[in-house]
Coordinates of C-alpha atoms and ligand atoms in Angstrom, one line a residue:
X1 CA 0.0 0.0 0.0
X2 CA 1.5 3.4 -0.9
X3 CA 2.5 5.5 2.0
X4 CA 1.1 9.0 2.4
X5 CA 3.5 11.6 1.1
X6 CA 4.6 14.6 3.1
X7 CA 5.8 17.2 0.6
X8 CA 8.5 19.5 1.9
X9 CA 8.2 21.7 -1.2
X10 CA 6.1 24.9 -0.6
X11 CA 3.9 25.8 -3.6
X12 CA 2.8 29.3 -4.4
X13 CA -0.8 28.2 -3.8
X14 CA -3.1 25.3 -3.2
X15 CA -6.6 25.7 -4.7
X16 CA -9.2 23.2 -3.5
X17 CA -11.8 22.7 -6.2
X18 CA -11.5 22.4 -10.0
X19 CA -14.8 24.0 -11.0
X20 CA -15.1 27.4 -12.6
X21 CA -14.3 29.2 -9.3
X22 CA -11.0 27.3 -8.8
X23 CA -10.0 27.6 -12.4
X24 CA -10.7 31.4 -12.4
X25 CA -8.6 31.7 -9.2
X26 CA -5.7 29.8 -10.9
X27 CA -5.9 32.2 -13.8
X28 CA -5.9 35.2 -11.5
X29 CA -2.9 33.9 -9.5
X30 CA -0.9 33.2 -12.6
X31 CA -1.5 36.7 -13.7
X32 CA 0.2 37.8 -10.5
X33 CA 3.2 35.6 -11.1
X34 CA 2.1 32.6 -9.0
X35 CA 2.7 29.8 -11.4
X36 CA 3.6 27.0 -8.9
X37 CA 0.0 25.9 -8.3
X38 CA -1.8 22.8 -7.2
X39 CA -5.5 22.3 -7.7
X40 CA -6.9 19.5 -5.6
X41 CA -10.3 18.0 -6.7
X42 CA -12.5 15.5 -4.9
X43 CA -14.1 14.2 -8.2
X44 CA -12.4 12.3 -11.0
X45 CA -12.5 15.2 -13.4
X46 CA -12.8 19.0 -13.6
X47 CA -15.9 21.2 -14.0
X48 CA -17.5 21.1 -10.5
X49 CA -21.2 21.3 -10.7
X50 CA -21.2 20.6 -14.4
X51 CA -19.1 17.5 -14.1
X52 CA -21.1 16.1 -11.2
X53 CA -24.7 17.0 -12.2
X54 CA -25.7 14.9 -15.2
X55 CA -29.4 14.2 -14.7
X56 CA -31.7 14.3 -17.7
X57 CA -32.8 17.8 -18.6
X58 CA -29.9 19.6 -16.9
X59 CA -29.2 23.0 -18.5
X60 CA -28.0 26.3 -17.2
X61 CA -30.9 28.6 -16.3
X62 CA -28.9 31.8 -16.7
X63 CA -28.4 32.9 -20.4
X64 CA -25.2 31.3 -21.6
X65 CA -23.7 34.4 -23.0
X66 CA -23.7 35.7 -19.4
X67 CA -22.9 32.3 -17.7
X68 CA -19.2 32.1 -18.9
X69 CA -16.0 34.0 -18.3
X70 CA -16.1 37.5 -19.9
X71 CA -12.5 37.0 -21.1
X72 CA -13.3 33.6 -22.7
X73 CA -16.5 33.9 -24.6
X74 CA -17.9 30.8 -26.3
X75 CA -19.7 31.8 -29.6
X76 CA -21.0 28.3 -30.1
X77 CA -23.6 27.8 -27.3
X78 CA -26.3 25.8 -29.1
X79 CA -29.2 27.3 -27.1
X80 CA -29.9 30.5 -25.2
X81 CA -29.7 28.3 -22.1
X82 CA -27.0 25.7 -22.9
X83 CA -27.4 22.1 -21.8
X84 CA -25.2 20.9 -19.0
X85 CA -22.9 18.9 -21.3
X86 CA -21.9 22.1 -23.1
X87 CA -20.9 23.7 -19.8
X88 CA -18.7 20.7 -19.1
X89 CA -17.1 21.0 -22.6
X90 CA -16.6 24.7 -22.0
X91 CA -14.8 23.9 -18.7
X92 CA -12.6 21.4 -20.5
X93 CA -11.8 24.0 -23.1
X94 CA -10.9 26.6 -20.5
X95 CA -8.7 24.1 -18.7
X96 CA -6.9 23.2 -22.0
X97 CA -6.5 26.8 -23.2
X98 CA -5.2 28.1 -19.9
X99 CA -3.0 25.0 -19.3
X100 CA -4.8 24.2 -16.0
X101 CA -5.2 20.5 -16.3
X102 CA -1.6 19.7 -15.5
X103 CA -2.0 21.5 -12.2
X104 CA -5.0 19.3 -11.1
X105 CA -4.9 16.2 -8.9
X106 CA -8.2 14.3 -9.1
X107 CA -9.9 12.0 -6.6
X108 CA -8.3 13.9 -3.7
X109 CA -10.4 14.6 -0.7
X110 CA -9.0 17.4 1.5
X111 CA -9.7 16.9 5.2
X112 CA -7.9 19.7 6.8
X113 CA -5.8 22.8 6.2
X114 CA -3.7 24.4 8.9
X115 CA -1.8 27.7 9.0
X116 CA 1.6 27.9 10.6
X117 CA 2.4 31.5 11.5
X118 CA 6.1 31.0 12.1
X119 CA 6.7 29.8 8.5
X120 CA 3.7 31.5 7.0
X121 CA 2.7 28.3 5.2
X122 CA -0.5 26.4 4.9
X123 CA -0.4 22.6 5.2
X124 CA -3.2 20.8 3.5
X125 CA -3.9 17.3 4.5
X126 CA -5.7 14.8 2.3
X127 CA -7.9 11.9 3.5
X128 CA -5.0 9.4 2.7
X129 CA -2.7 11.4 5.0
X130 CA -0.7 13.0 2.2
X131 CA 0.1 16.7 2.8
X132 CA 0.7 19.6 0.4
X133 CA 2.2 22.9 1.5
X134 CA 1.7 26.3 0.1
X135 CA 2.0 30.0 0.8
X136 CA -1.6 30.6 -0.2
X137 CA -4.8 28.6 0.3
X138 CA -7.9 29.1 -1.8
X139 CA -11.1 27.2 -1.3
X140 CA -13.3 26.9 -4.3
X141 CA -15.5 24.0 -3.1
X142 CA -18.8 25.4 -4.3
X143 CA -22.0 25.9 -2.4
X144 CA -24.1 23.1 -3.9
X145 CA -21.5 20.3 -3.6
X146 CA -22.6 18.2 -0.7
X147 CA -25.7 16.2 -1.8
X148 CA -28.4 16.1 0.9
X149 CA -30.1 12.8 1.7
X150 CA -33.6 13.3 3.1
X151 CA -34.0 12.7 6.8
X152 CA -37.0 10.4 6.2
X153 CA -37.4 7.3 8.3
X154 CA -36.5 4.1 6.5
X155 CA -34.9 5.7 3.4
X156 CA -32.0 3.4 3.6
X157 CA -34.2 0.3 3.7
X158 CA -35.7 0.9 0.2
X159 CA -35.1 -2.3 -1.9
X160 CA -35.2 -0.7 -5.4
X161 CA -32.9 1.7 -7.0
X162 CA -32.1 5.0 -5.3
X163 CA -30.5 7.9 -7.3
X164 CA -29.6 11.3 -6.0
X165 CA -29.7 13.9 -8.9
X166 CA -26.1 14.8 -8.1
X167 CA -25.0 11.2 -8.5
X168 CA -27.0 10.3 -11.6
X169 CA -26.8 6.7 -12.8
X170 CA -27.0 6.9 -16.6
X171 CA -26.8 3.1 -16.9
X172 CA -30.1 2.7 -15.1
X173 CA -33.0 2.5 -17.6
X174 CA -36.1 4.3 -16.2
X175 CA -38.3 3.2 -19.1
X176 CA -41.7 1.8 -18.0
X177 CA -40.7 2.0 -14.3
X178 CA -42.8 3.1 -11.4
X179 CA -40.8 6.1 -10.2
X180 CA -41.0 8.6 -7.3
X181 CA -39.2 11.9 -7.2
X182 CA -38.8 13.6 -3.8
X183 CA -38.2 17.3 -4.1
X184 CA -39.5 20.2 -6.2
X185 CA -36.5 22.6 -6.4
X186 CA -34.8 23.9 -9.5
X187 CA -33.4 20.4 -10.2
X188 CA -36.7 18.7 -10.1
X189 CA -38.2 21.4 -12.3
X190 CA -35.8 20.4 -15.0
X191 CA -35.8 16.6 -14.3
X192 CA -39.5 15.8 -13.8
X193 CA -40.6 16.4 -17.4
X194 CA -37.8 14.2 -18.7
X195 CA -38.5 11.4 -16.2
X196 CA -42.2 11.6 -17.0
X197 CA -41.4 10.8 -20.7
X198 CA -39.9 7.5 -19.7
X199 CA -41.8 6.4 -16.6
X200 CA -44.6 3.9 -16.5
X201 CA -45.9 6.0 -13.5
X202 CA -44.4 9.0 -11.8
X203 CA -45.2 10.4 -8.4
X204 CA -43.6 13.7 -7.4
X205 CA -43.5 14.3 -3.6
X206 CA -43.7 18.0 -2.9
X207 CA -43.2 19.5 0.5
X208 CA -42.9 23.2 -0.7
X209 CA -44.1 24.4 -4.1
X210 CA -41.8 26.5 -6.2
X211 CA -42.4 29.7 -8.2
X212 CA -41.9 28.8 -11.9
X213 CA -42.0 31.4 -14.7
X214 CA -41.8 30.8 -18.4
X215 CA -38.4 30.2 -19.9
X216 CA -37.6 32.3 -23.0
X217 CA -35.4 29.6 -24.5
X218 CA -34.5 28.4 -28.0
X219 CA -31.7 27.3 -30.3
X220 CA -29.1 29.9 -31.2
X221 CA -29.1 29.9 -35.0
X222 CA -25.8 28.9 -36.7
X223 CA -25.7 32.3 -38.4
X224 CA -25.7 34.0 -35.0
X225 CA -23.0 31.6 -33.7
X226 CA -20.9 32.5 -36.7
X227 CA -21.5 36.2 -36.1
X228 CA -20.5 35.8 -32.4
X229 CA -17.3 34.1 -33.6
X230 CA -16.4 36.6 -36.3
X231 CA -17.5 39.8 -34.5
X232 CA -17.0 39.1 -30.8
X233 CA -18.4 42.5 -29.9
X234 CA -21.9 41.3 -30.9
X235 CA -21.7 38.6 -28.3
X236 CA -20.5 41.1 -25.8
X237 CA -23.6 43.1 -26.5
X238 CA -25.7 40.0 -25.9
X239 CA -23.8 39.4 -22.7
X240 CA -24.4 43.0 -21.5
X241 CA -28.1 42.7 -22.2
X242 CA -28.3 39.4 -20.3
X243 CA -26.4 40.8 -17.4
X244 CA -28.5 44.0 -17.3
X245 CA -31.7 41.9 -17.1
X246 CA -30.3 39.7 -14.4
X247 CA -29.1 42.8 -12.5
X248 CA -32.5 44.3 -12.7
X249 CA -34.1 41.1 -11.4
X250 CA -31.7 40.9 -8.6
X251 CA -32.0 44.5 -7.5
X252 CA -35.8 44.8 -7.9
X253 CA -36.8 41.3 -7.0
X254 CA -34.4 40.7 -4.1
X255 CA -32.5 43.7 -2.7
X256 CA -34.9 46.6 -3.0
X257 CA -38.0 44.8 -1.7
X258 CA -38.7 47.6 0.7
X259 CA -39.4 50.0 -2.2
X260 CA -40.0 47.7 -5.2
X261 CA -42.0 44.8 -3.9
X262 CA -44.5 45.5 -6.7
X263 CA -42.0 43.6 -9.0
X264 CA -42.2 40.5 -6.8
X265 CA -46.0 40.6 -7.0
X266 CA -45.8 41.0 -10.8
X267 CA -43.5 38.0 -11.0
X268 CA -45.9 36.0 -8.8
X269 CA -48.8 37.1 -11.1
X270 CA -46.7 36.0 -14.2
X271 CA -46.0 32.6 -12.6
X272 CA -49.7 32.1 -11.7
X273 CA -50.7 33.0 -15.3
X274 CA -48.2 30.5 -16.5
X275 CA -49.6 27.9 -14.2
X276 CA -53.2 28.7 -15.3
X277 CA -52.2 28.4 -18.9
X278 CA -50.7 25.0 -18.4
X279 CA -52.9 23.3 -15.7
X280 CA -56.7 23.3 -16.0
X281 CA -57.4 21.5 -12.7
X282 CA -57.9 24.2 -10.0
X283 CA -57.0 21.8 -7.1
X284 CA -53.8 20.9 -8.8
X285 CA -53.1 24.6 -9.5
X286 CA -53.7 25.4 -5.8
X287 CA -51.2 22.7 -4.7
X288 CA -48.6 24.0 -7.1
X289 CA -48.9 27.6 -6.0
X290 CA -46.4 28.8 -3.4
X291 CA -47.5 30.7 -0.3
X292 CA -44.3 32.6 0.2
X293 CA -43.0 35.8 -1.6
X294 CA -41.3 35.4 -5.0
X295 CA -37.5 35.8 -4.4
X296 CA -37.3 34.1 -1.0
X297 CA -36.1 31.0 -2.8
X298 CA -34.2 30.7 -6.1
X299 CA -36.9 31.2 -8.8
X300 CA -37.1 28.7 -11.6
X301 CA -38.0 28.8 -15.3
X302 CA -39.6 26.1 -17.3
X303 CA -42.1 25.7 -20.1
X304 CA -42.7 22.0 -19.4
X305 CA -42.8 21.4 -15.6
X306 CA -46.4 22.4 -14.8
X307 CA -47.9 20.7 -17.8
X308 CA -46.2 17.4 -16.9
X309 CA -48.7 17.1 -14.1
X310 CA -51.6 16.9 -16.5
X311 CA -50.5 13.5 -17.8
X312 CA -52.5 10.6 -16.5
X313 CA -49.5 8.7 -15.4
X314 CA -48.0 11.6 -13.3
X315 CA -49.2 12.4 -9.8
X316 CA -48.4 15.3 -7.5
X317 CA -48.3 14.1 -3.9
X318 CA -48.5 16.8 -1.2
X319 CA -49.2 14.7 1.8
X320 CA -46.1 14.5 3.8
X321 CA -44.0 11.3 3.7
X322 CA -44.2 9.2 6.9
X323 CA -41.6 6.7 6.0
X324 CA -40.0 4.7 3.2
X325 CA -39.8 0.9 3.4
X326 CA -38.4 -1.8 1.2
X327 CA -41.2 -1.5 -1.4
X328 CA -42.0 2.2 -1.5
X329 CA -43.3 5.3 0.1
X330 CA -45.9 5.6 2.8
X331 CA -47.5 9.0 3.4
X332 CA -48.8 10.4 6.7
X333 CA -52.4 9.4 5.9
X334 CA -51.3 5.7 5.6
X335 CA -51.4 5.5 1.8
X336 CA -48.5 3.6 0.2
X337 CA -47.1 3.7 -3.2
X338 CA -44.8 0.9 -4.4
X339 CA -42.1 2.0 -6.8
X340 CA -39.1 0.6 -8.7
X341 CA -36.9 3.7 -8.5
X342 CA -36.6 6.5 -6.0
X343 CA -35.1 9.7 -7.3
X344 CA -33.8 12.1 -4.6
X345 CA -34.0 15.7 -6.0
X346 CA -33.4 16.8 -2.4
X347 CA -30.7 19.3 -3.0
X348 CA -27.6 20.0 -1.1
X349 CA -26.4 20.6 2.5
X350 CA -24.9 24.1 2.5
X351 CA -24.9 25.3 6.1
X352 CA -23.9 22.2 8.0
X353 CA -21.6 20.5 5.6
X354 CA -20.2 23.3 3.4
X355 CA -19.2 26.3 5.4
X356 CA -16.4 25.3 5.1
X357 CA -16.2 22.0 3.2
X358 CA -13.3 20.8 5.4
X359 CA -11.6 21.8 8.6
X360 CA -9.6 25.1 8.2
X361 CA -7.4 26.1 11.1
X362 CA -6.0 29.6 11.2
X363 CA -4.0 31.7 13.7
X364 CA -4.0 30.4 17.3
X365 CA -6.0 27.3 16.3
X366 CA -9.1 29.3 15.3
X367 CA -11.3 26.9 13.3
X368 CA -13.3 28.5 10.6
X369 CA -16.4 26.3 10.9
X370 CA -16.6 26.8 14.6
X371 CA -15.9 30.6 14.2
X372 CA -18.7 31.0 11.7
X373 CA -21.2 29.1 13.9
X374 CA -20.4 30.8 17.1
X375 CA -19.7 34.3 15.8
X376 CA -22.2 34.2 12.9
X377 CA -21.4 33.7 9.3
X378 CA -19.2 36.5 8.0
X379 CA -16.4 37.2 5.5
X380 CA -15.0 40.5 4.4
X381 CA -16.1 41.2 0.8
X382 CA -17.2 37.6 0.8
X383 CA -13.7 36.4 0.5
X384 CA -11.5 37.0 3.5
X385 CA -11.8 36.2 7.2
X386 CA -9.8 37.7 10.1
X387 CA -7.5 35.1 11.8
X388 CA -6.9 33.3 8.4
X389 CA -3.9 34.8 6.7
X390 CA -3.0 34.2 3.1
X391 CA -6.4 32.6 2.6
X392 CA -9.2 33.3 0.1
X393 CA -12.5 31.6 0.8
X394 CA -14.3 31.8 -2.5
X395 CA -17.5 30.2 -1.3
X396 CA -18.1 32.4 1.8
X397 CA -21.1 33.9 3.4
X398 CA -22.1 37.1 1.7
X399 CA -20.1 36.2 -1.5
X400 CA -22.6 35.1 -4.1
X401 CA -23.3 38.4 -5.8
X402 CA -25.9 37.7 -8.4
X403 CA -27.7 35.2 -10.6
X404 CA -24.7 34.3 -12.8
X405 CA -22.0 32.8 -10.7
X406 CA -19.4 34.2 -13.1
X407 CA -20.0 37.7 -11.8
X408 CA -18.9 36.5 -8.4
X409 CA -15.9 34.6 -9.8
X410 CA -14.7 37.6 -11.8
X411 CA -15.2 40.0 -8.9
X412 CA -13.1 37.7 -6.7
X413 CA -10.4 37.3 -9.4
X414 CA -10.2 41.1 -9.4
X415 CA -10.0 41.3 -5.6
X416 CA -7.2 38.7 -5.5
X417 CA -5.3 40.4 -8.3
X418 CA -5.5 43.8 -6.6
X419 CA -4.4 42.5 -3.2
X420 CA -1.6 40.4 -4.5
X421 CA -0.3 43.4 -6.6
X422 CA 0.0 45.3 -3.3
X423 CA 1.5 42.3 -1.5
X424 CA 4.2 42.2 -4.1
X425 CA 4.7 45.9 -4.2
X426 CA 5.4 45.9 -0.5
X427 CA 7.4 42.7 -0.6
X428 CA 5.1 41.2 2.0
X429 CA 4.8 37.5 2.8
X430 CA 1.7 37.5 4.9
X431 CA -1.7 39.3 4.5
X432 CA -4.7 39.2 6.8
X433 CA -7.9 41.2 6.7
X434 CA -8.2 43.3 9.8
X435 CA -11.0 42.8 12.4
X436 CA -12.1 46.4 11.8
X437 CA -12.5 46.0 8.0
X438 CA -14.4 42.8 8.5
X439 CA -16.7 44.3 11.1
X440 CA -17.4 47.3 8.8
X441 CA -18.3 45.1 5.9
X442 CA -20.5 42.9 8.1
X443 CA -22.4 45.9 9.4
X444 CA -22.9 47.1 5.9
X445 CA -24.3 43.9 4.5
X446 CA -26.5 43.3 7.5
X447 CA -27.9 46.8 7.1
X448 CA -28.5 46.2 3.4
X449 CA -30.2 42.9 3.9
X450 CA -32.8 44.7 6.0
X451 CA -34.5 46.1 2.9
X452 CA -34.4 42.8 1.0
X453 CA -37.1 40.3 0.4
X454 CA -35.4 38.0 2.9
X455 CA -36.1 40.5 5.7
X456 CA -39.4 42.0 4.6
X457 CA -40.9 39.4 2.3
X458 CA -43.1 36.5 3.5
X459 CA -40.4 33.9 3.6
X460 CA -41.4 31.9 6.6
X461 CA -42.7 28.9 4.7
X462 CA -40.2 28.9 1.8
X463 CA -37.6 26.6 3.4
X464 CA -35.0 28.5 1.3
X465 CA -31.3 27.5 1.4
X466 CA -30.5 31.2 1.2
X467 CA -31.1 31.2 5.0
X468 CA -28.7 29.6 7.4
X469 CA -29.4 27.6 10.5
X470 CA -29.8 30.8 12.5
X471 CA -32.5 32.0 10.2
X472 CA -30.2 34.7 8.6
X473 CA -30.0 35.1 4.8
X474 CA -26.2 35.2 4.7
X475 CA -25.6 33.5 1.3
X476 CA -26.2 36.4 -1.1
X477 CA -24.1 39.6 -1.1
X478 CA -26.9 42.2 -0.8
X479 CA -25.4 44.6 -3.4
X480 CA -25.7 44.9 -7.1
X481 CA -23.2 42.9 -9.1
X482 CA -21.8 46.2 -10.4
X483 CA -21.2 47.3 -6.8
X484 CA -19.4 43.9 -6.1
X485 CA -17.2 44.3 -9.1
X486 CA -16.5 48.0 -8.4
X487 CA -15.7 47.1 -4.7
X488 CA -13.2 44.5 -5.8
X489 CA -11.3 47.3 -7.6
X490 CA -11.4 49.9 -4.9
X491 CA -11.5 48.3 -1.4
X492 CA -9.1 50.1 0.9
X493 CA -5.8 48.2 0.7
X494 CA -5.2 48.9 4.3
X495 CA -8.2 46.8 5.1
X496 CA -5.5 44.1 5.0
X497 CA -2.5 44.0 7.4
X498 CA 0.6 43.1 5.4
X499 CA 3.8 41.9 6.9
X500 CA 7.1 40.4 5.8
Ligands
NAP601 P1 -33.2 22.5 -3.6 O1 -33.6 23.8 -4.2 O2 -32.6 22.6 -2.2 O3 -34.5 21.6 -3.5 C1 -34.5 20.4 -2.8 C2 -36.0 19.9 -2.8 O4 -36.0 18.7 -2.0 C3 -36.9 20.9 -2.1 O5 -38.1 20.9 -2.8 C4 -37.1 20.3 -0.7 O6 -38.3 20.6 -0.1 C5 -37.0 18.8 -1.0 N1 -36.6 18.1 0.1 C6 -35.4 18.0 0.8 N2 -35.5 17.2 1.8 C7 -36.7 16.7 1.9 C8 -37.4 15.8 2.7 N3 -36.8 15.3 3.8 N4 -38.7 15.6 2.5 C9 -39.3 16.1 1.4 N5 -38.8 17.0 0.6 C10 -37.5 17.3 0.8 O7 -32.2 21.7 -4.5 P2 -32.1 21.6 -6.1 O8 -33.4 21.5 -6.7 O9 -31.1 20.5 -6.4 O10 -31.5 23.0 -6.5 C11 -30.4 23.6 -5.8 C12 -29.9 24.7 -6.5 O11 -29.1 24.3 -7.6 C13 -30.9 25.6 -7.2 O12 -31.5 26.5 -6.4 C14 -30.1 26.3 -8.2 O13 -29.3 27.4 -7.6 C15 -29.1 25.2 -8.6 N6 -29.6 24.6 -9.8 C16 -29.3 25.3 -10.9 C17 -29.7 24.8 -12.1 C18 -29.4 25.5 -13.3 O14 -28.8 26.6 -13.3 N7 -29.6 25.0 -14.4 C19 -30.5 23.6 -12.2 C20 -30.7 23.0 -11.0 C21 -30.3 23.5 -9.8 P3 -38.4 21.9 0.8 O15 -38.3 23.1 -0.1 O16 -39.7 21.7 1.5 O17 -37.2 21.9 1.8

């Protein structure tokens, strides 16, 4: 058996996660002369979400011209909202073009990272005991990366096939099967119409309905793709239009609820009209209509989800699940449904399993997960935490700044670039955000969240993962994406303490 290796070599940086966030960070670090990089990835290939999630119907639900790096446009998206496989191919292309693959080590689960103040070095320990050392640590482990299994009695006793959407089993043929899907989040909205096509019978177990608005989707004509390739500015215009629409949705629908809640009500009305157009049965419509404000939870878009429930072989089940046994699902009223396959569209554990995704120990033994839980979730500009020098936490509380994750990635790349330029200019070896700067940022975002839908909307019944276990909505950065990007270019450099 191979022995764990202890590397004495100190790399410029260790990045954990080979998704779009980790790859963006590597590109930013290289730009500042850090070329000795290691990217550790738990999965067997790169691409993060887009490598892991392969369920039928998966597609991006942000316009593809916007959901990509601005410096690496792809003129060849086949649809306005590209299918998941194209996102994975795009990730492969970026890794190839920017020579990132050679930096990556796959199948590596990081268990712990510890800072040593004397040497100013991070030691990262993998599950096999192997250690890697670096002057910088960056965690790009995603938010939606720890699949959640439902806490339903007997779930492990089911005798048929169980598939979580984030661990799709493409070899399993669903044709003609009796199938249950648990969950009605964004994943189920994409998956359910596809499963219904194959299933002999399909029952969708819904605990909380979701707002669904029409999806303005369609193929991108070849002529438009050629135009984007030949005249890149035309795609930049498409990107700006997409970004402006998303920005407007974010600002009006989420952040400025105190003044602009009329937009939330308009979105609710649009979703109800959409439902009415697709479902004639008023009882079914009532069951599919949420009772919480639009925006409390990630909204979804689909032209096929609602109408799937009209089919004779598809049922919506809203009675809560009492237990699962070897043959199927029993609801609280004692009814049972025997099934062949159980599909868990039950989402991800963010707040217990993913903040952070592994143990991170900073100055004086401060442990990041314990700090966040006891002192509340916080991170300066959604990227730095006091007590954790030479560390960028890319999936932090308050970091996700808008609907396209690439706006967050590129803001963070800019933040990293600006800080490291100063670190180099001053010949520093160590940087750490100050307690004062962190407290100021925290006060600012807490103030701003007060006028958002999360504070003023009717979110009590939404069961939204935007809220943490303390009931605070600390996932989204409550500023416009333009503000996030501008802040990355102008945060006071003395918000960080630099030393040799
Ligand atoms: P999710 O939004 O967290 O939804 C999980 C669903 O499972 C919810 O309906 C939840 O019900 C249900 N559930 C969980 N535990 C349950 C239990 N014990 N009993 C009954 N129901 C249970 O997860 P998701 O649908 O995978 O989506 C996660 C996020 O991924 C989305 O919000 C989106 O950001 C992203 N996503 C993006 C795309 C895209 O861009 N194309 C596609 C899919 C997903 P409750 O609501 O009652 O808890």
